[in-house]
XYZ file of C-alpha atoms in Angstrom:
431
model
C -55.816 18.228 8.895
C -54.147 14.850 9.444
C -56.096 14.481 12.709
C -59.387 15.113 10.840
C -58.521 12.500 8.196
C -57.786 9.895 10.893
C -61.076 10.589 12.644
C -63.045 10.306 9.437
C -61.316 7.075 8.454
C -61.876 5.543 11.891
C -65.632 5.583 11.280
C -65.088 3.396 8.230
C -62.400 1.136 9.674
C -64.483 -1.953 8.970
C -63.532 -1.596 5.313
C -60.315 -3.670 4.873
C -58.824 -1.257 2.350
C -59.529 1.677 4.616
C -57.932 -0.178 7.530
C -54.688 -0.429 5.578
C -54.808 3.297 4.906
C -55.450 3.976 8.593
C -52.386 1.949 9.529
C -50.295 3.620 6.834
C -51.209 7.009 8.261
C -50.206 5.873 11.738
C -53.756 6.119 13.134
C -55.009 4.057 16.031
C -58.801 3.498 15.593
C -59.368 3.243 19.332
C -57.590 6.473 20.225
C -57.778 8.563 17.081
C -60.225 11.015 18.604
C -57.913 11.877 21.478
C -54.421 11.322 19.978
C -51.991 14.222 20.176
C -50.141 15.399 17.050
C -47.418 12.885 16.042
C -43.799 13.700 16.838
C -41.594 13.922 13.725
C -39.441 10.804 13.288
C -35.816 11.514 14.175
C -33.369 9.522 12.083
C -30.874 7.793 14.369
C -27.327 8.971 13.847
C -24.307 6.728 13.977
C -21.761 7.784 16.529
C -18.240 8.005 15.174
C -15.429 8.471 17.579
C -12.556 10.562 16.305
C -10.350 7.872 17.803
C -11.891 5.107 15.666
C -11.187 7.047 12.477
C -7.824 8.326 13.670
C -8.890 11.953 13.288
C -7.608 12.661 16.784
C -4.095 12.012 15.415
C -4.292 14.403 12.455
C -2.245 15.850 10.947
C -0.128 12.754 11.598
C -2.667 10.889 9.479
C -3.471 10.078 5.854
C -6.113 12.654 4.976
C -9.694 13.836 5.354
C -11.029 13.765 1.778
C -13.764 11.205 2.478
C -14.741 12.086 6.060
C -18.030 13.687 4.966
C -19.085 10.367 3.459
C -18.655 8.673 6.834
C -20.530 11.316 8.791
C -23.356 11.512 6.228
C -23.698 7.712 6.473
C -22.833 7.322 2.788
C -20.150 4.850 3.825
C -21.319 2.028 6.049
C -19.659 -1.071 7.400
C -21.190 -4.426 6.461
C -22.262 -4.980 10.064
C -23.514 -1.419 10.265
C -26.607 -1.523 8.077
C -28.879 -1.273 11.101
C -28.793 1.780 13.345
C -28.649 -0.171 16.602
C -25.461 -2.019 15.676
C -22.184 -0.720 17.023
C -19.031 0.101 15.095
C -16.741 -2.871 14.448
C -13.667 -3.371 16.647
C -10.964 -0.779 16.036
C -8.306 -3.480 16.337
C -9.052 -4.908 12.872
C -6.762 -4.107 9.947
C -9.526 -4.015 7.332
C -13.300 -3.891 7.049
C -15.821 -4.626 4.333
C -18.090 -1.655 3.682
C -20.744 -0.127 1.449
C -20.490 3.178 -0.440
C -23.114 5.326 -2.167
C -23.289 8.559 -4.134
C -27.073 8.797 -4.339
C -28.344 6.960 -1.206
C -30.071 4.462 -3.530
C -27.414 2.312 -5.137
C -24.622 0.878 -2.991
C -21.327 -0.729 -3.934
C -18.829 -2.699 -1.922
C -15.633 -1.048 -0.725
C -12.649 -2.018 1.392
C -11.918 0.153 4.432
C -8.368 -0.429 5.639
C -5.733 0.812 8.034
C -2.205 1.288 6.733
C -0.984 -0.794 9.629
C -2.575 -2.390 12.662
C -3.876 -0.198 15.469
C -1.280 -1.817 17.752
C 1.520 -0.777 15.387
C 0.023 2.698 15.047
C -0.123 3.080 18.839
C 3.426 1.829 19.223
C 4.648 4.241 16.554
C 2.820 7.143 18.247
C 4.479 6.269 21.543
C 7.873 6.072 19.825
C 7.398 9.578 18.417
C 6.692 11.027 21.851
C 9.406 9.159 23.751
C 12.162 9.673 21.180
C 11.428 13.295 20.243
C 9.940 14.855 23.378
C 10.930 12.289 26.051
C 7.314 11.964 27.219
C 4.797 9.109 27.121
C 2.129 11.201 25.383
C 2.362 14.349 23.284
C 0.965 16.239 20.327
C 2.170 14.069 17.444
C 1.888 16.934 14.978
C 3.919 19.282 17.150
C 6.591 16.641 17.685
C 6.928 15.747 13.996
C 6.946 19.386 12.930
C 10.117 19.917 14.962
C 12.085 17.248 13.118
C 14.900 18.175 10.776
C 13.309 16.239 7.926
C 9.963 18.048 8.124
C 11.644 21.432 8.413
C 13.359 20.617 5.112
C 9.959 19.688 3.640
C 8.553 23.061 4.735
C 11.284 24.935 2.893
C 11.232 22.759 -0.226
C 9.557 23.882 -3.431
C 9.856 20.455 -5.011
C 9.876 16.891 -3.636
C 13.441 15.704 -4.224
C 15.212 12.401 -3.452
C 17.002 13.777 -0.384
C 13.610 14.528 1.243
C 12.586 10.852 1.142
C 15.917 9.182 1.791
C 15.813 6.571 4.512
C 12.035 6.056 4.414
C 11.168 2.370 4.695
C 8.681 2.249 1.805
C 9.960 -0.016 -1.006
C 8.552 2.514 -3.486
C 11.116 5.085 -2.306
C 14.241 2.978 -1.992
C 15.356 3.763 -5.532
C 13.566 7.067 -6.280
C 13.851 9.132 -9.429
C 12.890 12.777 -9.746
C 10.307 11.789 -12.347
C 8.575 9.461 -9.850
C 8.590 12.062 -7.065
C 7.137 14.698 -9.396
C 4.349 12.262 -10.226
C 3.555 11.873 -6.517
C 3.180 15.638 -6.009
C 1.237 16.174 -9.213
C -1.284 13.405 -8.466
C -1.609 13.577 -4.691
C -5.382 13.195 -4.309
C -5.810 14.529 -0.761
C -5.403 18.124 -2.005
C -7.076 20.092 -4.812
C -5.505 19.100 -8.118
C -2.956 21.695 -9.185
C -1.282 19.600 -11.864
C 2.088 21.002 -10.815
C 5.349 19.300 -9.883
C 5.996 22.076 -7.360
C 4.639 21.886 -3.827
C 3.333 25.463 -3.712
C -0.274 24.187 -3.562
C 0.485 22.027 -0.493
C -0.094 23.602 2.899
C 2.101 22.714 5.877
C -0.662 20.332 6.958
C -0.729 18.687 3.506
C 3.025 18.189 3.538
C 2.926 16.496 6.933
C 0.128 14.163 5.831
C 1.965 13.220 2.647
C 5.212 12.607 4.526
C 3.424 10.587 7.209
C 1.678 8.411 4.588
C 4.919 7.754 2.724
C 6.637 6.860 5.998
C 3.947 4.457 7.215
C 2.701 2.747 4.041
C 2.836 3.946 0.428
C -0.158 1.804 -0.672
C -2.663 4.714 -0.999
C -0.083 6.850 -2.841
C 0.460 4.120 -5.437
C -3.291 3.878 -5.990
C -3.416 7.642 -6.561
C -0.463 8.043 -8.921
C -1.164 4.906 -10.989
C -5.004 4.927 -11.176
C -7.082 2.039 -12.465
C -8.804 4.288 -15.017
C -5.482 4.501 -16.858
C -5.170 0.721 -16.983
C -2.960 0.134 -13.945
C -3.720 -3.077 -11.995
C -4.816 -1.402 -8.750
C -8.247 -0.906 -7.120
C -9.699 2.594 -7.272
C -8.710 4.988 -4.500
C -11.831 6.672 -3.123
C -10.332 8.718 -0.293
C -9.100 8.745 3.297
C -10.385 9.822 6.682
C -7.941 10.037 9.541
C -6.061 6.765 9.419
C -8.586 4.838 7.320
C -8.348 4.377 3.549
C -11.349 3.574 1.329
C -10.892 1.784 -2.000
C -12.881 -0.431 -4.364
C -13.584 -3.881 -2.939
C -11.780 -7.063 -3.965
C -11.755 -10.599 -2.592
C -8.263 -11.833 -1.671
C -6.709 -14.466 -3.915
C -6.696 -16.940 -1.012
C -10.473 -17.235 -1.416
C -9.889 -18.853 -4.835
C -7.341 -21.509 -3.929
C -10.131 -24.089 -4.037
C -11.712 -22.715 -7.224
C -12.672 -24.820 -10.243
C -9.823 -25.610 -12.692
C -11.022 -23.154 -15.361
C -11.246 -20.345 -12.761
C -7.778 -21.153 -11.391
C -6.324 -21.142 -14.915
C -7.969 -17.796 -15.676
C -6.627 -16.183 -12.485
C -3.138 -17.584 -13.071
C -3.118 -16.122 -16.585
C -4.205 -12.743 -15.240
C -1.496 -12.935 -12.607
C 1.116 -13.547 -15.301
C -0.247 -10.612 -17.331
C 0.081 -8.306 -14.299
C 3.691 -9.411 -13.782
C 4.433 -8.747 -17.458
C 2.940 -5.243 -17.250
C 4.993 -4.521 -14.126
C 8.176 -5.018 -16.123
C 7.047 -3.561 -19.442
C 4.762 -0.517 -19.572
C 4.449 2.753 -21.464
C 5.897 4.850 -18.631
C 9.069 2.766 -18.426
C 8.762 2.007 -14.711
C 9.840 -1.386 -13.412
C 7.700 -2.603 -10.493
C 8.895 -5.409 -8.247
C 7.609 -7.055 -5.085
C 9.609 -7.286 -1.890
C 7.063 -9.779 -0.530
C 3.925 -11.563 -1.747
C 1.261 -13.526 0.111
C -2.356 -14.639 -0.288
C -3.624 -11.089 0.312
C -1.319 -9.303 -2.148
C -3.691 -9.887 -5.070
C -7.472 -9.567 -5.140
C -10.342 -10.331 -7.504
C -13.253 -8.033 -8.346
C -16.816 -9.322 -8.608
C -16.435 -9.440 -12.415
C -13.507 -11.860 -12.125
C -10.805 -9.285 -12.864
C -7.581 -9.703 -10.866
C -5.786 -6.677 -9.381
C -2.981 -5.899 -6.947
C -4.907 -5.615 -3.681
C -2.013 -4.600 -1.428
C 0.634 -2.372 -3.014
C 2.581 -1.783 0.206
C 5.385 -4.172 -0.795
C 5.877 -2.779 -4.313
C 9.181 -1.203 -5.215
C 9.704 0.951 -8.302
C 12.804 1.438 -10.429
C 12.746 4.126 -13.094
C 14.226 2.556 -16.237
C 14.240 5.955 -17.916
C 16.027 8.054 -15.282
C 17.439 5.479 -12.887
C 17.809 5.950 -9.138
C 19.053 9.288 -7.813
C 20.052 7.919 -4.419
C 23.232 5.958 -3.872
C 23.299 3.227 -1.246
C 25.018 5.227 1.500
C 22.288 7.892 1.155
C 19.668 5.176 1.663
C 21.166 4.365 5.053
C 20.116 7.739 6.497
C 17.510 7.069 9.211
C 15.359 9.147 11.538
C 12.008 8.819 13.317
C 10.158 8.678 9.974
C 12.259 5.643 8.995
C 11.109 3.735 12.077
C 7.350 4.308 12.280
C 6.391 0.794 11.175
C 9.642 -1.165 10.904
C 12.706 -1.866 12.972
C 15.213 0.929 12.474
C 17.931 -1.651 12.073
C 16.290 -3.287 9.036
C 18.754 -3.200 6.114
C 17.777 -1.634 2.808
C 17.737 -3.685 -0.378
C 20.278 -2.396 -2.866
C 18.739 -1.050 -6.061
C 21.382 -2.885 -8.083
C 20.400 -6.247 -6.571
C 16.881 -6.325 -8.076
C 16.498 -8.601 -11.093
C 13.643 -8.780 -13.606
C 12.741 -12.335 -12.571
C 12.489 -11.327 -8.888
C 8.678 -11.056 -8.706
C 7.973 -14.040 -10.969
C 10.115 -16.327 -8.799
C 8.290 -15.209 -5.627
C 4.887 -15.784 -7.244
C 6.013 -19.231 -8.404
C 7.110 -20.042 -4.866
C 4.217 -18.594 -2.875
C 1.036 -18.305 -4.968
C 0.845 -20.345 -8.167
C 1.338 -23.773 -6.512
C -1.588 -23.108 -4.147
C -3.738 -21.996 -7.087
C -2.800 -24.650 -9.664
C -1.645 -27.820 -7.897
C -3.841 -30.910 -8.383
C -6.367 -29.163 -10.629
C -5.804 -30.634 -14.102
C -5.452 -33.962 -15.978
C -2.071 -35.683 -15.389
C -0.238 -34.731 -18.633
C -1.110 -31.035 -18.239
C -0.546 -31.023 -14.478
C 2.910 -32.511 -14.940
C 3.878 -29.698 -17.322
C 2.625 -27.074 -14.857
C 4.377 -28.682 -11.880
C 7.647 -28.977 -13.795
C 7.550 -25.308 -14.755
C 6.735 -24.174 -11.208
C 9.574 -26.222 -9.754
C 12.039 -24.718 -12.228
C 10.650 -21.215 -11.717
C 10.737 -21.411 -7.900
C 14.437 -22.244 -8.112
C 15.090 -19.088 -10.130
C 14.277 -20.426 -13.632
C 17.782 -21.882 -13.908
C 18.413 -20.765 -17.490
C 19.227 -17.659 -19.483
C 15.757 -17.037 -20.860
C 14.085 -13.776 -19.977
C 11.069 -13.351 -17.736
C 8.723 -12.684 -20.651
C 9.733 -15.958 -22.311
C 9.129 -17.874 -19.090
C 5.726 -16.212 -18.615
C 4.815 -17.013 -22.216
C 5.708 -20.676 -21.670
C 3.325 -21.086 -18.715
C 0.653 -18.992 -20.449
C 0.631 -21.365 -23.440
C -0.054 -24.275 -21.102
C -2.867 -22.461 -19.286
C -4.737 -20.759 -22.150
C -6.579 -23.883 -23.398
C -7.703 -24.606 -19.814
C -9.897 -21.562 -19.271
C -13.472 -21.211 -20.465
C -15.620 -18.439 -21.916
C -18.800 -17.907 -19.914
C -20.585 -15.347 -17.766
C -18.510 -16.183 -14.667
C -15.740 -14.150 -16.278
C -17.711 -10.953 -16.783
C -14.571 -8.824 -17.274
C -13.988 -10.559 -20.653
C -17.417 -11.949 -21.492
C -18.903 -11.919 -24.124
C -15.796 -10.496 -25.848
C -14.078 -13.870 -25.539
C -16.675 -15.368 -27.897
C -15.554 -13.153 -30.772
C -11.854 -12.535 -30.138
C -8.778 -14.701 -30.637
C -7.188 -12.756 -27.768
C -8.926 -15.074 -25.301
């Protein structure tokens, strides 16, 4: 039928409109009478290596909840929008990507590794050489033989002794309430809503343990989701050793921003620090390290914690259920990404001003210095100098945050650049 249409149209190809239709149908006027039936167009398929994703290392990996999205091309890298382009280098720590649910609308996502491929490879080699005395091995088989994982297999509930000695700051001062929250909200398994690990298979337990040992960032995103008001990007899933979450631009990209933008971001940063110390669940969050990539900004101007890997948690309701000598227990899971000799920070040594002082030292000067008229700038500089030295007085953290906030509030503006609060700021005294 299509062949007949082409032949008929070819006789009228002088008509410009008909010529367009001929081309749209894929007809060649000079050969239409003899052309063979067209071959169906085969959509090119992107070639994923299991090694690139880290699936070849499962179940010593993070999870597989979002693998289908990769293989169905519903997650694409920014440099991967054309079929002839190759995958980006596997040596990178993070990638900018695009995500869709309907193949029509796309949104930006961050695709990250929990640690660099070099560190992953070194950790894999350490597992084989220390546990099986070989250069290569089945990572899953080796880790399954460990005393710690055998305890996990027998356990009905995730208890503090099962995570003792892990390097993650989140687990240095664990409470039973926090560990129950991890099990109940672990997103790489079907939601059972239970504090008991009966719904976790042996494979699930190894993946959870491996993730906690390497980097607790994806676990924090799962157990304190953005939809409940926590300052973290949305966790979308994992595949092998890659994690997919909502996209943010690192704070370093805004160091040269206009004064009103810098003031707005600094105020948001102070609000995040306040919520880390005072929240409805009575958890106290603190940073063990901050840098220009710790915080990120969404396209609507909203600031979030972009990298939660250096966040520690102290339960103000239950307190820590590990004493310091228990923290010193170390095994292969303690050494996957850090030096086994690294000392643990004592839970009793953490102070409420800890995170504020680090932010005053590392981030706020780069964001706020030299941005404002002299009288205002002098007030800001004086505060930052005092704060970076540890505040130097007996006032609490909230009072210090309130002092800087009062200086900054008149400096921000209300316009469409700040979509996360616009146009609400026109009608509310809150802004």
